[in-house]
PDB file of C-alpha atoms in Angstrom:
ATOM      1  CA  MET A  81       7.194  -5.806 -15.891  1.00 85.00           C
ATOM      2  CA  ARG A  82       3.903  -7.678 -16.021  1.00 88.00           C
ATOM      3  CA  SER A  83       0.730  -5.561 -16.005  1.00 90.00           C
ATOM      4  CA  ILE A  84      -2.027  -6.301 -13.497  1.00 88.00           C
ATOM      5  CA  TRP A  85      -4.899  -4.456 -15.213  1.00 88.00           C
ATOM      6  CA  SER A  86      -5.628  -3.219 -18.718  1.00 88.00           C
ATOM      7  CA  GLY A  87      -8.460  -1.163 -20.080  1.00 88.00           C
ATOM      8  CA  PHE A  88      -9.237   2.443 -20.920  1.00 90.00           C
ATOM      9  CA  LEU A  89      -8.806   5.667 -18.955  1.00 92.00           C
ATOM     10  CA  SER A  90     -11.705   7.960 -19.813  1.00 91.00           C
ATOM     11  CA  PHE A  91     -10.712  11.644 -20.150  1.00 92.00           C
ATOM     12  CA  GLY A  92     -14.169  13.030 -20.907  1.00 91.00           C
ATOM     13  CA  SER A  93     -15.086  11.417 -24.233  1.00 89.00           C
ATOM     14  CA  ILE A  94     -11.441  10.504 -24.935  1.00 89.00           C
ATOM     15  CA  LEU A  95     -10.611   6.872 -24.181  1.00 89.00           C
ATOM     16  CA  ILE A  96      -6.926   6.295 -23.433  1.00 91.00           C
ATOM     17  CA  PRO A  97      -5.745   2.635 -23.668  1.00 90.00           C
ATOM     18  CA  ILE A  98      -3.687   1.939 -20.550  1.00 93.00           C
ATOM     19  CA  ARG A  99      -2.077  -0.777 -18.477  1.00 91.00           C
ATOM     20  CA  SER A 100      -1.378  -0.613 -14.745  1.00 93.00           C
ATOM     21  CA  TYR A 101       1.593  -2.154 -12.979  1.00 93.00           C
ATOM     22  CA  ALA A 102       2.388  -2.735  -9.314  1.00 91.00           C
ATOM     23  CA  ALA A 103       4.810   0.028  -8.284  1.00 92.00           C
ATOM     24  CA  SER A 104       5.991  -1.750  -5.139  1.00 87.00           C
ATOM     25  CA  SER A 105       7.418  -5.152  -4.295  1.00 84.00           C
ATOM     26  CA  ASN A 106       7.805  -7.190  -1.133  1.00 78.00           C
ATOM     27  CA  LEU A 107      11.272  -7.050   0.462  1.00 76.00           C
ATOM     28  CA  HIS A 108      10.516  -9.303   3.392  1.00 76.00           C
ATOM     29  CA  ILE A 109      11.443 -12.928   3.987  1.00 78.00           C
ATOM     30  CA  SER A 110       8.540 -15.355   4.285  1.00 81.00           C
ATOM     31  CA  PHE A 111       8.922 -18.077   6.888  1.00 84.00           C
ATOM     32  CA  HIS A 112       7.130 -21.421   6.588  1.00 86.00           C
ATOM     33  CA  GLN A 113       5.037 -22.859   9.377  1.00 89.00           C
ATOM     34  CA  VAL A 114       6.237 -26.349  10.288  1.00 91.00           C
ATOM     35  CA  HIS A 115       5.557 -29.084  12.829  1.00 90.00           C
ATOM     36  CA  LYS A 116       8.216 -28.442  15.489  1.00 88.00           C
ATOM     37  CA  THR A 117       8.847 -32.150  16.158  1.00 91.00           C
ATOM     38  CA  ASP A 118       9.651 -33.269  12.590  1.00 90.00           C
ATOM     39  CA  CYS A 119       9.736 -30.010  10.526  1.00 90.00           C
ATOM     40  CA  GLY A 120       6.859 -31.162   8.312  1.00 91.00           C
ATOM     41  CA  ARG A 121       5.264 -28.276   6.399  1.00 90.00           C
ATOM     42  CA  VAL A 122       1.880 -27.106   7.705  1.00 88.00           C
ATOM     43  CA  ARG A 123      -0.455 -26.697   4.736  1.00 86.00           C
ATOM     44  CA  TYR A 124      -3.743 -24.878   4.551  1.00 85.00           C
ATOM     45  CA  LYS A 125      -6.248 -26.925   2.608  1.00 87.00           C
ATOM     46  CA  LYS A 126      -9.597 -25.813   1.223  1.00 91.00           C
ATOM     47  CA  VAL A 127     -12.033 -28.159   2.912  1.00 91.00           C
ATOM     48  CA  CYS A 128     -15.849 -28.162   2.831  1.00 92.00           C
ATOM     49  CA  GLU A 129     -17.081 -27.774   6.410  1.00 89.00           C
ATOM     50  CA  LYS A 130     -20.147 -29.936   5.694  1.00 89.00           C
ATOM     51  CA  ASP A 131     -18.619 -33.133   4.329  1.00 91.00           C
ATOM     52  CA  GLY A 132     -14.908 -32.607   5.049  1.00 88.00           C
ATOM     53  CA  GLU A 133     -14.030 -33.048   1.371  1.00 91.00           C
ATOM     54  CA  GLU A 134     -10.851 -31.315   0.137  1.00 90.00           C
ATOM     55  CA  LEU A 135     -11.698 -29.027  -2.798  1.00 92.00           C
ATOM     56  CA  THR A 136      -9.913 -27.829  -5.929  1.00 89.00           C
ATOM     57  CA  GLN A 137     -10.381 -24.307  -7.335  1.00 89.00           C
ATOM     58  CA  ASP A 138     -12.844 -25.696  -9.913  1.00 90.00           C
ATOM     59  CA  ASP A 139     -15.086 -26.872  -7.063  1.00 92.00           C
ATOM     60  CA  ILE A 140     -15.379 -23.385  -5.555  1.00 92.00           C
ATOM     61  CA  ILE A 141     -17.656 -20.478  -6.503  1.00 90.00           C
ATOM     62  CA  LYS A 142     -18.663 -17.265  -4.763  1.00 89.00           C
ATOM     63  CA  ALA A 143     -21.866 -17.074  -2.721  1.00 90.00           C
ATOM     64  CA  TYR A 144     -23.732 -14.711  -0.415  1.00 85.00           C
ATOM     65  CA  ILE A 145     -25.578 -16.140   2.584  1.00 87.00           C
ATOM     66  CA  VAL A 146     -28.865 -14.407   3.304  1.00 83.00           C
ATOM     67  CA  GLY A 147     -31.514 -15.660   5.719  1.00 82.00           C
ATOM     68  CA  GLY A 148     -29.749 -19.023   5.845  1.00 83.00           C
ATOM     69  CA  GLU A 149     -30.044 -19.369   2.055  1.00 87.00           C
ATOM     70  CA  CYS A 150     -26.899 -19.773  -0.065  1.00 88.00           C
ATOM     71  CA  LEU A 151     -27.083 -17.580  -3.181  1.00 88.00           C
ATOM     72  CA  LYS A 152     -24.427 -18.729  -5.668  1.00 88.00           C
ATOM     73  CA  PHE A 153     -22.797 -16.429  -8.233  1.00 85.00           C
ATOM     74  CA  THR A 154     -20.490 -17.235 -11.140  1.00 82.00           C
ATOM     75  CA  ASP A 155     -17.636 -14.899 -12.084  1.00 76.00           C
ATOM     76  CA  GLU A 156     -19.524 -14.086 -15.294  1.00 75.00           C
ATOM     77  CA  GLU A 157     -22.601 -12.998 -13.335  1.00 74.00           C
ATOM     78  CA  LEU A 158     -20.524 -10.724 -11.119  1.00 71.00           C
ATOM     79  CA  ASP A 159     -18.689  -9.253 -14.114  1.00 65.00           C
ATOM     80  CA  ALA A 160     -22.058  -8.583 -15.757  1.00 64.00           C
ATOM     81  CA  LEU A 161     -23.037  -6.219 -12.917  1.00 63.00           C
ATOM     82  CA  LYS A 162     -20.768  -3.544 -14.363  1.00 59.00           C
ATOM     83  CA  PRO A 163     -19.363  -4.817 -17.662  1.00 56.00           C
ATOM     84  CA  PHE A 164     -18.408  -1.295 -18.751  1.00 57.00           C
ATOM     85  CA  ALA A 165     -16.778  -0.407 -15.426  1.00 59.00           C
ATOM     86  CA  THR A 166     -14.492  -3.444 -15.460  1.00 69.00           C
ATOM     87  CA  LYS A 167     -12.780  -2.104 -18.581  1.00 83.00           C
ATOM     88  CA  ILE A 168     -12.977   1.645 -17.932  1.00 89.00           C
ATOM     89  CA  MET A 169     -11.060   3.677 -15.358  1.00 93.00           C
ATOM     90  CA  GLU A 170     -13.232   6.787 -15.228  1.00 93.00           C
ATOM     91  CA  ILE A 171     -11.810  10.223 -14.485  1.00 95.00           C
ATOM     92  CA  LEU A 172     -14.392  11.806 -12.179  1.00 94.00           C
ATOM     93  CA  GLY A 173     -12.691  15.209 -12.170  1.00 96.00           C
ATOM     94  CA  PHE A 174      -9.554  17.095 -11.200  1.00 97.00           C
ATOM     95  CA  CYS A 175      -8.325  18.783  -8.029  1.00 97.00           C
ATOM     96  CA  LYS A 176      -5.230  20.081  -6.254  1.00 97.00           C
ATOM     97  CA  MET A 177      -3.020  17.453  -4.622  1.00 96.00           C
ATOM     98  CA  GLU A 178      -3.303  19.305  -1.281  1.00 96.00           C
ATOM     99  CA  GLU A 179      -7.053  18.642  -1.198  1.00 96.00           C
ATOM    100  CA  ILE A 180      -6.491  14.897  -0.743  1.00 96.00           C
ATOM    101  CA  PRO A 181      -6.139  13.881   2.925  1.00 94.00           C
ATOM    102  CA  VAL A 182      -2.828  12.171   3.616  1.00 94.00           C
ATOM    103  CA  GLU A 183      -4.568   9.325   5.476  1.00 94.00           C
ATOM    104  CA  ALA A 184      -6.490   8.464   2.284  1.00 95.00           C
ATOM    105  CA  LEU A 185      -3.355   7.579   0.276  1.00 94.00           C
ATOM    106  CA  ASN A 186      -2.858   3.861  -0.233  1.00 92.00           C
ATOM    107  CA  LYS A 187      -1.086   1.560  -2.732  1.00 92.00           C
ATOM    108  CA  PRO A 188       0.908   3.005  -5.676  1.00 95.00           C
ATOM    109  CA  TYR A 189       0.688   1.758  -9.272  1.00 96.00           C
ATOM    110  CA  TYR A 190       2.408   2.819 -12.480  1.00 97.00           C
ATOM    111  CA  ILE A 191       0.242   3.651 -15.473  1.00 96.00           C
ATOM    112  CA  GLY A 192       1.601   3.091 -18.967  1.00 94.00           C
ATOM    113  CA  THR A 193       0.200   2.974 -22.485  1.00 92.00           C
ATOM    114  CA  ASP A 194      -1.465  -0.084 -23.961  1.00 86.00           C
ATOM    115  CA  SER A 195      -1.160  -1.648 -27.396  1.00 72.00           C
ATOM    116  CA  PRO A 196      -1.005   0.832 -30.336  1.00 67.00           C
ATOM    117  CA  GLN A 197      -3.552  -1.388 -32.112  1.00 63.00           C
ATOM    118  CA  LYS A 198      -6.187   0.182 -29.850  1.00 56.00           C
ATOM    119  CA  GLY A 199      -5.571   3.538 -31.515  1.00 56.00           C
ATOM    120  CA  GLY A 200      -4.356   6.912 -30.236  1.00 58.00           C
ATOM    121  CA  ALA A 201      -2.582   5.374 -27.248  1.00 67.00           C
ATOM    122  CA  GLY A 202       0.541   7.529 -27.183  1.00 84.00           C
ATOM    123  CA  LYS A 203      -0.964  10.880 -28.183  1.00 89.00           C
ATOM    124  CA  SER A 204      -3.982  10.747 -25.855  1.00 90.00           C
ATOM    125  CA  PHE A 205      -1.807   9.520 -22.984  1.00 93.00           C
ATOM    126  CA  LEU A 206       0.655  12.399 -23.473  1.00 94.00           C
ATOM    127  CA  LEU A 207      -2.227  14.884 -23.767  1.00 94.00           C
ATOM    128  CA  LEU A 208      -3.525  13.917 -20.322  1.00 95.00           C
ATOM    129  CA  LYS A 209      -0.055  13.948 -18.761  1.00 96.00           C
ATOM    130  CA  GLU A 210       0.843  17.392 -20.132  1.00 96.00           C
ATOM    131  CA  SER A 211      -2.584  18.766 -19.162  1.00 96.00           C
ATOM    132  CA  LEU A 212      -2.033  17.607 -15.570  1.00 97.00           C
ATOM    133  CA  ILE A 213       1.443  19.172 -15.469  1.00 97.00           C
ATOM    134  CA  LYS A 214       0.344  22.552 -16.860  1.00 97.00           C
ATOM    135  CA  SER A 215      -2.805  22.771 -14.732  1.00 97.00           C
ATOM    136  CA  ASP A 216      -0.942  21.553 -11.611  1.00 97.00           C
ATOM    137  CA  LYS A 217      -3.834  19.192 -10.897  1.00 97.00           C
ATOM    138  CA  VAL A 218      -4.328  15.494 -10.217  1.00 97.00           C
ATOM    139  CA  ALA A 219      -7.118  13.313 -11.616  1.00 97.00           C
ATOM    140  CA  ILE A 220      -9.586  11.499  -9.352  1.00 97.00           C
ATOM    141  CA  VAL A 221     -10.584   8.140 -10.834  1.00 95.00           C
ATOM    142  CA  LYS A 222     -12.818   5.157 -10.159  1.00 93.00           C
ATOM    143  CA  TRP A 223     -12.390   1.662 -11.543  1.00 91.00           C
ATOM    144  CA  VAL A 224     -13.506  -1.917 -10.933  1.00 84.00           C
ATOM    145  CA  SER A 225     -11.098  -4.815 -10.548  1.00 81.00           C
ATOM    146  CA  ARG A 226     -12.521  -8.279  -9.931  1.00 71.00           C
ATOM    147  CA  THR A 227     -15.449  -7.681  -7.570  1.00 71.00           C
ATOM    148  CA  ASN A 228     -14.261  -4.437  -5.972  1.00 83.00           C
ATOM    149  CA  GLU A 229     -14.664  -0.805  -6.955  1.00 88.00           C
ATOM    150  CA  TYR A 230     -11.666   1.412  -6.197  1.00 92.00           C
ATOM    151  CA  LEU A 231     -11.061   5.121  -5.851  1.00 95.00           C
ATOM    152  CA  GLY A 232      -7.741   6.602  -6.904  1.00 96.00           C
ATOM    153  CA  MET A 233      -5.645   9.620  -7.813  1.00 97.00           C
ATOM    154  CA  ILE A 234      -3.488   9.953 -10.944  1.00 97.00           C
ATOM    155  CA  GLN A 235      -0.534  12.333 -11.254  1.00 97.00           C
ATOM    156  CA  PRO A 236       2.343  12.761 -13.728  1.00 97.00           C
ATOM    157  CA  HIS A 237       5.405  10.715 -12.805  1.00 96.00           C
ATOM    158  CA  GLU A 238       8.665  10.529 -14.766  1.00 94.00           C
ATOM    159  CA  LYS A 239       7.837   9.279 -18.298  1.00 94.00           C
ATOM    160  CA  GLY A 240       4.335   8.087 -17.370  1.00 95.00           C
ATOM    161  CA  LEU A 241       1.639   8.423 -14.739  1.00 97.00           C
ATOM    162  CA  LEU A 242       1.389   7.313 -11.127  1.00 97.00           C
ATOM    163  CA  LEU A 243      -1.885   5.966  -9.737  1.00 97.00           C
ATOM    164  CA  LYS A 244      -2.359   6.083  -5.981  1.00 96.00           C
ATOM    165  CA  GLN A 245      -5.257   3.999  -4.668  1.00 95.00           C
ATOM    166  CA  LEU A 246      -7.331   6.023  -2.200  1.00 96.00           C
ATOM    167  CA  LEU A 247      -9.211   4.694   0.783  1.00 95.00           C
ATOM    168  CA  TYR A 248     -12.890   5.583   0.917  1.00 94.00           C
ATOM    169  CA  HIS A 249     -13.872   7.982   3.681  1.00 93.00           C
ATOM    170  CA  GLU A 250     -15.786   5.278   5.530  1.00 93.00           C
ATOM    171  CA  GLN A 251     -12.705   3.023   5.538  1.00 93.00           C
ATOM    172  CA  VAL A 252     -10.633   5.446   7.604  1.00 92.00           C
ATOM    173  CA  ARG A 253     -11.291   5.240  11.302  1.00 91.00           C
ATOM    174  CA  PRO A 254     -11.877   8.544  13.116  1.00 89.00           C
ATOM    175  CA  MET A 255      -8.934   9.922  15.069  1.00 89.00           C
ATOM    176  CA  ASP A 256     -11.117  10.402  18.147  1.00 88.00           C
ATOM    177  CA  GLU A 257     -10.934   6.618  18.697  1.00 86.00           C
ATOM    178  CA  VAL A 258      -7.220   7.029  19.504  1.00 90.00           C
ATOM    179  CA  GLU A 259      -6.261   7.622  23.116  1.00 92.00           C
ATOM    180  CA  ILE A 260      -4.232  10.824  23.567  1.00 90.00           C
ATOM    181  CA  LEU A 261      -3.184  11.702  27.105  1.00 89.00           C
ATOM    182  CA  GLU A 262      -3.875  15.343  27.937  1.00 90.00           C
ATOM    183  CA  SER A 263      -0.877  17.406  28.958  1.00 91.00           C
ATOM    184  CA  GLU A 264       0.656  20.880  28.785  1.00 91.00           C
ATOM    185  CA  VAL A 265       4.030  22.274  27.722  1.00 91.00           C
ATOM    186  CA  ASN A 266       5.229  25.822  28.279  1.00 93.00           C
ATOM    187  CA  ASN A 267       6.528  28.089  25.509  1.00 94.00           C
ATOM    188  CA  GLU A 268      10.129  27.852  26.702  1.00 93.00           C
ATOM    189  CA  LEU A 269      10.072  24.067  26.307  1.00 93.00           C
ATOM    190  CA  VAL A 270       8.457  24.332  22.865  1.00 94.00           C
ATOM    191  CA  ASP A 271      11.147  26.824  21.764  1.00 94.00           C
ATOM    192  CA  LYS A 272      13.821  24.310  22.756  1.00 93.00           C
ATOM    193  CA  GLY A 273      11.934  21.622  20.858  1.00 93.00           C
ATOM    194  CA  VAL A 274      11.915  23.837  17.747  1.00 94.00           C
ATOM    195  CA  LYS A 275      15.683  24.371  18.081  1.00 94.00           C
ATOM    196  CA  ALA A 276      16.164  20.610  18.324  1.00 92.00           C
ATOM    197  CA  VAL A 277      14.047  20.158  15.170  1.00 92.00           C
ATOM    198  CA  GLU A 278      16.104  22.780  13.329  1.00 94.00           C
ATOM    199  CA  LYS A 279      19.350  21.150  14.443  1.00 92.00           C
ATOM    200  CA  MET A 280      18.166  17.757  13.127  1.00 89.00           C
ATOM    201  CA  THR A 281      16.772  19.157   9.845  1.00 93.00           C
ATOM    202  CA  PHE A 282      18.383  17.637   6.741  1.00 92.00           C
ATOM    203  CA  LYS A 283      17.809  17.210   3.010  1.00 93.00           C
ATOM    204  CA  PHE A 284      15.882  13.959   2.708  1.00 89.00           C
ATOM    205  CA  ASP A 285      17.211  11.616   0.013  1.00 91.00           C
ATOM    206  CA  TRP A 286      14.770   8.705  -0.363  1.00 84.00           C
ATOM    207  CA  THR A 287      17.250   6.636  -2.403  1.00 87.00           C
ATOM    208  CA  LYS A 288      19.712   6.370   0.491  1.00 88.00           C
ATOM    209  CA  TYR A 289      17.335   4.359   2.667  1.00 77.00           C
ATOM    210  CA  THR A 290      17.216   0.581   2.559  1.00 78.00           C
ATOM    211  CA  GLU A 291      15.255  -1.989   4.526  1.00 76.00           C
ATOM    212  CA  THR A 292      17.882  -3.426   6.909  1.00 79.00           C
ATOM    213  CA  TYR A 293      15.816  -5.796   9.059  1.00 73.00           C
ATOM    214  CA  THR A 294      15.457  -8.320   6.218  1.00 78.00           C
ATOM    215  CA  GLN A 295      19.246  -8.471   5.796  1.00 80.00           C
ATOM    216  CA  GLU A 296      19.586  -9.111   9.518  1.00 77.00           C
ATOM    217  CA  VAL A 297      17.082 -11.980   9.179  1.00 78.00           C
ATOM    218  CA  LYS A 298      19.107 -13.374   6.235  1.00 81.00           C
ATOM    219  CA  ASP A 299      22.261 -13.229   8.363  1.00 81.00           C
ATOM    220  CA  LEU A 300      20.418 -15.087  11.116  1.00 80.00           C
ATOM    221  CA  VAL A 301      19.293 -17.763   8.616  1.00 81.00           C
ATOM    222  CA  GLU A 302      22.890 -18.145   7.399  1.00 84.00           C
ATOM    223  CA  LYS A 303      24.161 -18.585  10.972  1.00 80.00           C
ATOM    224  CA  LYS A 304      21.546 -21.272  11.576  1.00 75.00           C
ATOM    225  CA  PHE A 305      22.517 -22.995   8.323  1.00 82.00           C
ATOM    226  CA  LEU A 306      26.198 -22.999   9.312  1.00 84.00           C
ATOM    227  CA  GLY A 307      25.335 -24.373  12.745  1.00 84.00           C
ATOM    228  CA  GLU A 308      26.548 -21.286  14.563  1.00 82.00           C
ATOM    229  CA  GLU A 309      25.097 -20.341  17.930  1.00 82.00           C
ATOM    230  CA  VAL A 310      22.592 -17.508  17.796  1.00 78.00           C
ATOM    231  CA  GLU A 311      22.768 -15.139  20.755  1.00 82.00           C
ATOM    232  CA  VAL A 312      19.585 -13.374  21.811  1.00 77.00           C
ATOM    233  CA  PRO A 313      20.583  -9.998  23.276  1.00 79.00           C
ATOM    234  CA  GLU A 314      18.753  -8.695  26.310  1.00 83.00           C
ATOM    235  CA  PHE A 315      16.558  -5.722  25.500  1.00 77.00           C
ATOM    236  CA  LYS A 316      16.922  -2.797  27.893  1.00 81.00           C
ATOM    237  CA  LEU A 317      15.290   0.593  27.665  1.00 74.00           C
ATOM    238  CA  PRO A 318      17.675   3.554  27.995  1.00 73.00           C
ATOM    239  CA  GLU A 319      17.781   5.420  31.293  1.00 77.00           C
ATOM    240  CA  THR A 320      14.841   7.802  31.521  1.00 70.00           C
ATOM    241  CA  ARG A 321      15.561  11.441  32.274  1.00 75.00           C
ATOM    242  CA  SER A 322      13.413  14.571  32.232  1.00 84.00           C
ATOM    243  CA  ILE A 323      12.321  16.049  28.902  1.00 85.00           C
ATOM    244  CA  GLU A 324      14.185  19.256  29.764  1.00 87.00           C
ATOM    245  CA  ALA A 325      17.441  17.346  30.376  1.00 86.00           C
ATOM    246  CA  GLU A 326      17.100  15.369  27.128  1.00 85.00           C
ATOM    247  CA  LEU A 327      16.478  18.540  25.096  1.00 85.00           C
ATOM    248  CA  GLU A 328      19.495  20.251  26.656  1.00 85.00           C
ATOM    249  CA  LYS A 329      21.664  17.234  25.796  1.00 84.00           C
ATOM    250  CA  MET A 330      20.380  17.245  22.196  1.00 83.00           C
ATOM    251  CA  LEU A 331      21.161  20.958  21.796  1.00 88.00           C
ATOM    252  CA  GLU A 332      24.649  20.553  23.274  1.00 86.00           C
ATOM    253  CA  GLU A 333      25.736  17.716  20.976  1.00 76.00           C
TER     254      GLU A 333
END
């Protein structure tokens, strides 16, 4: 597995050489955009809006527009803002997992050891992992990748560590922006709802679940390739009945 970041995890004054790896992959099929008359691929070109010239990556740099003035920055200048931070994932402290709001959890990454030439890699890594296990805590970390600073949480996971990127508080929209229709339910109805929940309670096995929509898309692609007719089924909502009637049916089955 190819690493996407390497540097040091700072556990106080102890620097642990680490590498991070993407813990997830994309299962979905990517469709191309084409011209519907001749199936020519639609490409997105990098074009200067002033002179219409098509640009290569070497022609492009980062800039910030302020007061109509274009302030250009090289990658080296941006890296120089926090040269230490781009190589150090800093442990800010430790807390209980329950203290982290569920809506803050974002992308997962695996954390493994880096080259033994950097010294103490295995021992310091294991020290942190065992300390997290025995204290029943997770580590809160900050690190810089490219031009962004990230917040994250590290916890023991199998033979290594798992890093979960956290959203910043200001990134999460407040729940009061969501429309919730006001209503009331009586205790008798809630009791029936609880019974329905208990009846449907099961031991969740994550490994038994697979993404099935992509396979259906693949089957559709194969039918198209073989020249078979593709039927588009009519979508109909099921007959609507009262909540009470639906709960009774669920409890009877």
